[in-house]
Amino acid sequence: MSLAPAVPALSPSPVAGAYARLSEVFPGLQVLEEAPRRGDGWVGASELAAGGPALDAFLAWDDAQVLRDYGQRARPDVVASFGLHRYAWPACLLITIPWFLLRRVPRMPVDAVSFQRTLGRMTADVTEFACLPDDPAAGLPGARVVAGEEALRAEVRDAVAEHLGPVLEGFRPRMRRGPRAMWGMATDEIVEGLWYLGHLFGQERRAMKELETLLPGATKPYVGSPSFRELTGPDGQPLPTRDRASCCLFYTLRPEDTCVTCPRTCDADRVARLTD
């Protein structure tokens, strides 16, 4: 009896482990490494960047959600702000999590990503990534070796800008904000996404330190730094916080209920909410 030749198992991609770990601690986001999808609630990042009917449909979801949850309509620029946040927060994680966990930085142009917001899924077609010289993946197809940690941080900044830049331009006419304000939002999405996941990984302090070196405050097109600082709780416990570089405009719906990292939120309120 002849046996068919064994078919070699496909090796996981160089960032698969990072995406698996992301979904393990944050099941609300599942990353599929494949070509972008269309239809059935999927929207391509390139479609959002185009700013046409696909973006209209995407923002209609946010408009309906605000009316359902708050009993009032939000201004169009507020709806667009919510919609951008709900895309950009997970999109940044596609790049920052492999960097944080594996020291590998995937390139993610807009035509390589799609998003299904209802299911909490994204596709990422990873064909190129940057890594350090001693990385075992340095010899894989698509690997681009960089000299050291600062060069790898530059790759993170460039990869996020390559992806988010066109998306920001797609949203900008609807948001009534200039480029500086838009890149302030991008800064916040990078920081708050990795900060939150760092907490879930049990590595919050490390995530804060990494973000401070990633975005020291003079890295265009980004605006501002992570602006982390520490408050003291009622029992003397340290309470990390930060001041956002941009405003999500939630106060336009609930003036009395600002975000805990909003510059409008005083430190006394932050301490009360962080220790609640």
Short mmCIF file of C-alpha atoms in Angstrom, two decimals:
data_model
loop_
_atom_site.label_atom_id
_atom_site.label_comp_id
_atom_site.label_asym_id
_atom_site.label_seq_id
_atom_site.Cartn_x
_atom_site.Cartn_y
_atom_site.Cartn_z
CA MET A 1 0.00 0.00 0.00
CA SER A 2 1.41 3.34 -1.01
CA LEU A 3 1.08 6.36 1.28
CA ALA A 4 0.48 9.86 0.02
CA PRO A 5 3.33 12.24 0.84
CA ALA A 6 2.82 14.20 4.03
CA VAL A 7 1.72 17.79 3.50
CA PRO A 8 3.83 20.13 5.60
CA ALA A 9 1.86 22.15 8.10
CA LEU A 10 1.68 25.84 7.34
CA SER A 11 3.83 27.91 9.69
CA PRO A 12 2.01 30.58 11.63
CA SER A 13 2.67 34.13 10.52
CA PRO A 14 5.29 36.14 12.39
CA VAL A 15 2.55 38.11 14.19
CA ALA A 16 -0.02 35.35 14.73
CA GLY A 17 1.03 34.77 18.32
CA ALA A 18 0.51 38.43 19.18
CA TYR A 19 -2.98 38.49 17.67
CA ALA A 20 -3.90 35.27 19.46
CA ARG A 21 -2.75 36.73 22.78
CA LEU A 22 -4.71 39.93 22.07
CA SER A 23 -7.92 38.00 21.54
CA GLU A 24 -7.24 35.83 24.58
CA VAL A 25 -7.24 38.77 27.00
CA PHE A 26 -9.69 40.91 24.97
CA PRO A 27 -12.26 38.62 23.31
CA GLY A 28 -14.09 41.64 21.93
CA LEU A 29 -11.53 41.84 19.13
CA GLN A 30 -10.59 38.89 16.92
CA VAL A 31 -7.96 39.36 14.19
CA LEU A 32 -8.08 37.19 11.08
CA GLU A 33 -4.96 37.16 8.93
CA GLU A 34 -6.46 37.20 5.47
CA ALA A 35 -7.41 39.50 2.62
CA PRO A 36 -9.99 42.23 3.34
CA ARG A 37 -13.64 41.21 3.29
CA ARG A 38 -16.64 43.05 1.88
CA GLY A 39 -20.36 42.71 2.59
CA ASP A 40 -22.16 41.21 5.61
CA GLY A 41 -21.21 44.19 7.77
CA TRP A 42 -17.56 44.29 6.70
CA VAL A 43 -16.01 47.57 5.59
CA GLY A 44 -12.53 48.06 4.18
CA ALA A 45 -10.21 50.65 5.65
CA SER A 46 -9.69 51.91 2.11
CA GLU A 47 -13.45 52.49 1.85
CA LEU A 48 -13.44 54.58 5.02
CA ALA A 49 -10.50 56.54 3.67
CA ALA A 50 -12.43 57.25 0.46
CA GLY A 51 -15.07 59.07 2.50
CA GLY A 52 -18.00 58.01 0.33
CA PRO A 53 -21.10 55.81 0.77
CA ALA A 54 -19.23 53.20 2.83
CA LEU A 55 -18.31 55.86 5.38
CA ASP A 56 -21.92 57.13 5.36
CA ALA A 57 -23.14 53.64 6.23
CA PHE A 58 -20.45 53.22 8.87
CA LEU A 59 -21.42 56.45 10.62
CA ALA A 60 -25.14 55.66 10.38
CA TRP A 61 -24.46 52.93 12.94
CA ASP A 62 -23.01 55.49 15.37
CA ASP A 63 -25.88 57.89 14.75
CA ALA A 64 -28.42 55.19 15.56
CA GLN A 65 -26.46 54.05 18.62
CA VAL A 66 -26.40 57.55 20.10
CA LEU A 67 -30.14 57.99 19.56
CA ARG A 68 -30.87 54.59 21.08
CA ASP A 69 -28.61 54.95 24.12
CA TYR A 70 -29.04 58.64 24.93
CA GLY A 71 -32.45 59.54 23.51
CA GLN A 72 -31.10 62.40 21.41
CA ARG A 73 -29.23 62.96 18.20
CA ALA A 74 -25.60 64.01 18.26
CA ARG A 75 -24.12 66.65 16.01
CA PRO A 76 -22.70 65.18 12.78
CA ASP A 77 -19.14 66.00 13.87
CA VAL A 78 -19.72 64.22 17.18
CA VAL A 79 -21.04 61.13 15.37
CA ALA A 80 -17.96 61.18 13.13
CA SER A 81 -15.71 61.50 16.17
CA PHE A 82 -17.31 58.44 17.78
CA GLY A 83 -17.04 56.49 14.53
CA LEU A 84 -13.37 57.33 14.07
CA HIS A 85 -12.57 56.26 17.63
CA ARG A 86 -14.37 52.94 17.20
CA TYR A 87 -12.26 52.18 14.14
CA ALA A 88 -8.91 53.69 15.06
CA TRP A 89 -8.65 52.18 18.57
CA PRO A 90 -8.58 48.55 17.34
CA ALA A 91 -6.72 49.43 14.12
CA CYS A 92 -3.78 50.79 16.09
CA LEU A 93 -3.61 47.53 18.05
CA LEU A 94 -2.93 45.63 14.81
CA ILE A 95 0.47 47.34 14.84
CA THR A 96 1.24 48.11 18.48
CA ILE A 97 0.48 44.68 19.96
CA PRO A 98 2.96 42.72 17.78
CA TRP A 99 5.54 45.39 18.63
CA PHE A 100 4.81 45.22 22.36
CA LEU A 101 4.71 41.43 22.61
CA LEU A 102 7.10 40.25 19.89
CA ARG A 103 9.14 43.27 18.80
CA ARG A 104 7.74 42.86 15.29
CA VAL A 105 6.04 45.71 13.45
CA PRO A 106 3.69 44.77 10.60
CA ARG A 107 3.07 47.18 7.76
CA MET A 108 -0.64 47.77 7.37
CA PRO A 109 -1.68 49.96 4.41
CA VAL A 110 -5.39 50.72 4.19
CA ASP A 111 -5.95 48.16 1.44
CA ALA A 112 -4.78 45.39 3.82
CA VAL A 113 -7.45 45.79 6.53
CA SER A 114 -11.21 45.40 6.94
CA PHE A 115 -13.47 45.72 9.97
CA GLN A 116 -16.68 44.10 11.16
CA ARG A 117 -17.71 46.24 14.07
CA THR A 118 -20.78 44.25 15.16
CA LEU A 119 -18.78 41.04 15.53
CA GLY A 120 -15.64 42.75 16.78
CA ARG A 121 -13.44 41.32 14.04
CA MET A 122 -10.72 42.71 11.80
CA THR A 123 -8.82 41.20 8.92
CA ALA A 124 -5.15 41.98 8.48
CA ASP A 125 -3.21 40.90 5.39
CA VAL A 126 0.36 40.99 6.71
CA THR A 127 3.01 40.67 4.00
CA GLU A 128 5.83 42.80 5.45
CA PHE A 129 7.13 43.44 8.95
CA ALA A 130 10.12 45.04 10.65
CA CYS A 131 12.13 43.29 13.34
CA LEU A 132 15.42 43.40 15.23
CA PRO A 133 18.61 41.66 14.03
CA ASP A 134 18.46 38.92 16.68
CA ASP A 135 14.82 38.03 15.98
CA PRO A 136 14.40 34.39 14.83
CA ALA A 137 11.94 35.68 12.24
CA ALA A 138 14.56 37.95 10.62
CA GLY A 139 15.10 35.47 7.80
CA LEU A 140 11.43 35.00 6.91
CA PRO A 141 9.89 36.34 3.71
CA GLY A 142 8.74 39.92 4.19
CA ALA A 143 11.08 40.60 7.11
CA ARG A 144 12.94 43.91 7.16
CA VAL A 145 15.66 44.09 9.77
CA VAL A 146 16.25 47.42 11.51
CA ALA A 147 19.22 48.44 13.61
CA GLY A 148 17.77 48.68 17.10
CA GLU A 149 14.93 49.65 19.42
CA GLU A 150 14.67 53.28 18.36
CA ALA A 151 14.57 52.29 14.70
CA LEU A 152 11.81 49.82 15.56
CA ARG A 153 9.86 52.55 17.37
CA ALA A 154 10.16 54.66 14.23
CA GLU A 155 8.68 51.74 12.30
CA VAL A 156 5.68 51.71 14.67
CA ARG A 157 5.10 55.42 14.18
CA ASP A 158 5.47 55.13 10.40
CA ALA A 159 3.22 52.06 10.14
CA VAL A 160 0.42 53.69 12.16
CA ALA A 161 0.73 56.92 10.16
CA GLU A 162 0.67 54.98 6.88
CA HIS A 163 -2.57 53.32 7.92
CA LEU A 164 -4.37 56.07 9.80
CA GLY A 165 -3.32 59.01 7.63
CA PRO A 166 -5.72 58.21 4.75
CA VAL A 167 -8.48 57.24 7.21
CA LEU A 168 -8.15 60.56 9.05
CA GLU A 169 -8.47 62.39 5.75
CA GLY A 170 -11.61 60.41 4.94
CA PHE A 171 -13.21 61.42 8.24
CA ARG A 172 -11.88 64.98 8.48
CA PRO A 173 -14.48 66.81 6.34
CA ARG A 174 -17.20 65.44 8.62
CA MET A 175 -15.43 66.32 11.85
CA ARG A 176 -14.77 70.05 11.43
CA ARG A 177 -11.24 69.61 12.74
CA GLY A 178 -7.86 70.52 11.29
CA PRO A 179 -4.94 68.15 10.73
CA ARG A 180 -3.36 68.89 14.12
CA ALA A 181 -6.54 67.98 15.99
CA MET A 182 -6.94 64.82 13.91
CA TRP A 183 -3.40 63.67 14.69
CA GLY A 184 -4.03 64.46 18.35
CA MET A 185 -6.83 61.91 18.16
CA ALA A 186 -4.45 59.42 16.55
CA THR A 187 -1.99 59.94 19.40
CA ASP A 188 -4.74 59.19 21.92
CA GLU A 189 -5.84 56.03 20.11
CA ILE A 190 -2.30 54.65 20.12
CA VAL A 191 -1.79 55.44 23.79
CA GLU A 192 -5.13 54.40 25.23
CA GLY A 193 -5.33 51.16 23.26
CA LEU A 194 -1.90 49.84 24.27
CA TRP A 195 -2.26 51.19 27.82
CA TYR A 196 -5.52 49.27 28.25
CA LEU A 197 -4.15 46.06 26.73
CA GLY A 198 -1.01 46.39 28.83
CA HIS A 199 -3.26 46.37 31.89
CA LEU A 200 -5.02 43.22 30.63
CA PHE A 201 -1.64 41.57 30.02
CA GLY A 202 -0.61 42.40 33.60
CA GLN A 203 2.08 44.74 32.21
CA GLU A 204 0.53 48.17 32.63
CA ARG A 205 3.67 49.90 33.90
CA ARG A 206 5.74 48.46 31.08
CA ALA A 207 3.16 49.61 28.54
CA MET A 208 3.26 53.14 29.97
CA LYS A 209 7.06 53.23 29.79
CA GLU A 210 7.07 51.91 26.22
CA LEU A 211 4.51 54.50 25.15
CA GLU A 212 6.53 57.33 26.66
CA THR A 213 9.53 56.34 24.55
CA LEU A 214 7.37 55.72 21.47
CA LEU A 215 5.73 59.16 21.61
CA PRO A 216 8.05 61.54 23.46
CA GLY A 217 6.20 64.58 22.17
CA ALA A 218 8.16 65.69 19.11
CA THR A 219 7.33 62.95 16.62
CA LYS A 220 5.33 64.43 13.75
CA PRO A 221 2.67 63.96 12.55
CA TYR A 222 1.62 62.95 16.07
CA VAL A 223 0.61 65.63 18.53
CA GLY A 224 1.64 65.52 22.17
CA SER A 225 2.94 62.75 24.36
CA PRO A 226 1.16 60.10 26.46
CA SER A 227 1.08 62.64 29.34
CA PHE A 228 0.95 59.99 32.02
CA ARG A 229 0.91 61.15 35.62
CA GLU A 230 0.07 59.65 38.97
CA LEU A 231 -2.60 60.56 41.49
CA THR A 232 -2.87 59.31 45.05
CA GLY A 233 -5.90 57.36 46.19
CA PRO A 234 -7.63 57.71 49.56
CA ASP A 235 -5.53 54.87 51.01
CA GLY A 236 -2.30 56.19 49.54
CA GLN A 237 -2.39 53.90 46.52
CA PRO A 238 -0.94 55.18 43.22
CA LEU A 239 -3.51 55.82 40.51
CA PRO A 240 -2.08 56.18 36.98
CA THR A 241 -3.89 58.65 34.73
CA ARG A 242 -3.17 60.82 31.72
CA ASP A 243 -4.47 63.89 29.93
CA ARG A 244 -5.78 63.32 26.43
CA ALA A 245 -4.35 65.29 23.52
CA SER A 246 -7.82 65.54 21.95
CA CYS A 247 -11.47 65.57 22.94
CA CYS A 248 -13.93 62.82 22.02
CA LEU A 249 -16.85 65.29 22.40
CA PHE A 250 -18.86 62.98 24.66
CA TYR A 251 -19.53 66.00 26.88
CA THR A 252 -21.88 67.30 24.18
CA LEU A 253 -24.25 64.47 25.10
CA ARG A 254 -23.59 64.26 28.83
CA PRO A 255 -21.88 67.46 30.08
CA GLU A 256 -21.70 66.07 33.60
CA ASP A 257 -20.07 62.79 32.54
CA THR A 258 -16.67 63.42 30.94
CA CYS A 259 -14.05 60.76 30.26
CA VAL A 260 -11.71 60.02 33.14
CA THR A 261 -8.71 61.11 31.03
CA CYS A 262 -10.41 64.24 29.67
CA PRO A 263 -8.67 67.52 30.57
CA ARG A 264 -12.13 68.71 31.67
CA THR A 265 -12.18 66.07 34.45
CA CYS A 266 -10.62 67.43 37.65
CA ASP A 267 -8.25 65.30 39.71
CA ALA A 268 -10.72 64.89 42.58
CA ASP A 269 -13.25 63.36 40.21
CA ARG A 270 -10.58 61.16 38.67
CA VAL A 271 -9.57 59.79 42.07
CA ALA A 272 -13.21 59.11 42.98
CA ARG A 273 -13.88 57.28 39.73
CA LEU A 274 -10.62 55.34 39.70
CA THR A 275 -11.26 54.04 43.21
CA ASP A 276 -14.98 53.35 42.75
#
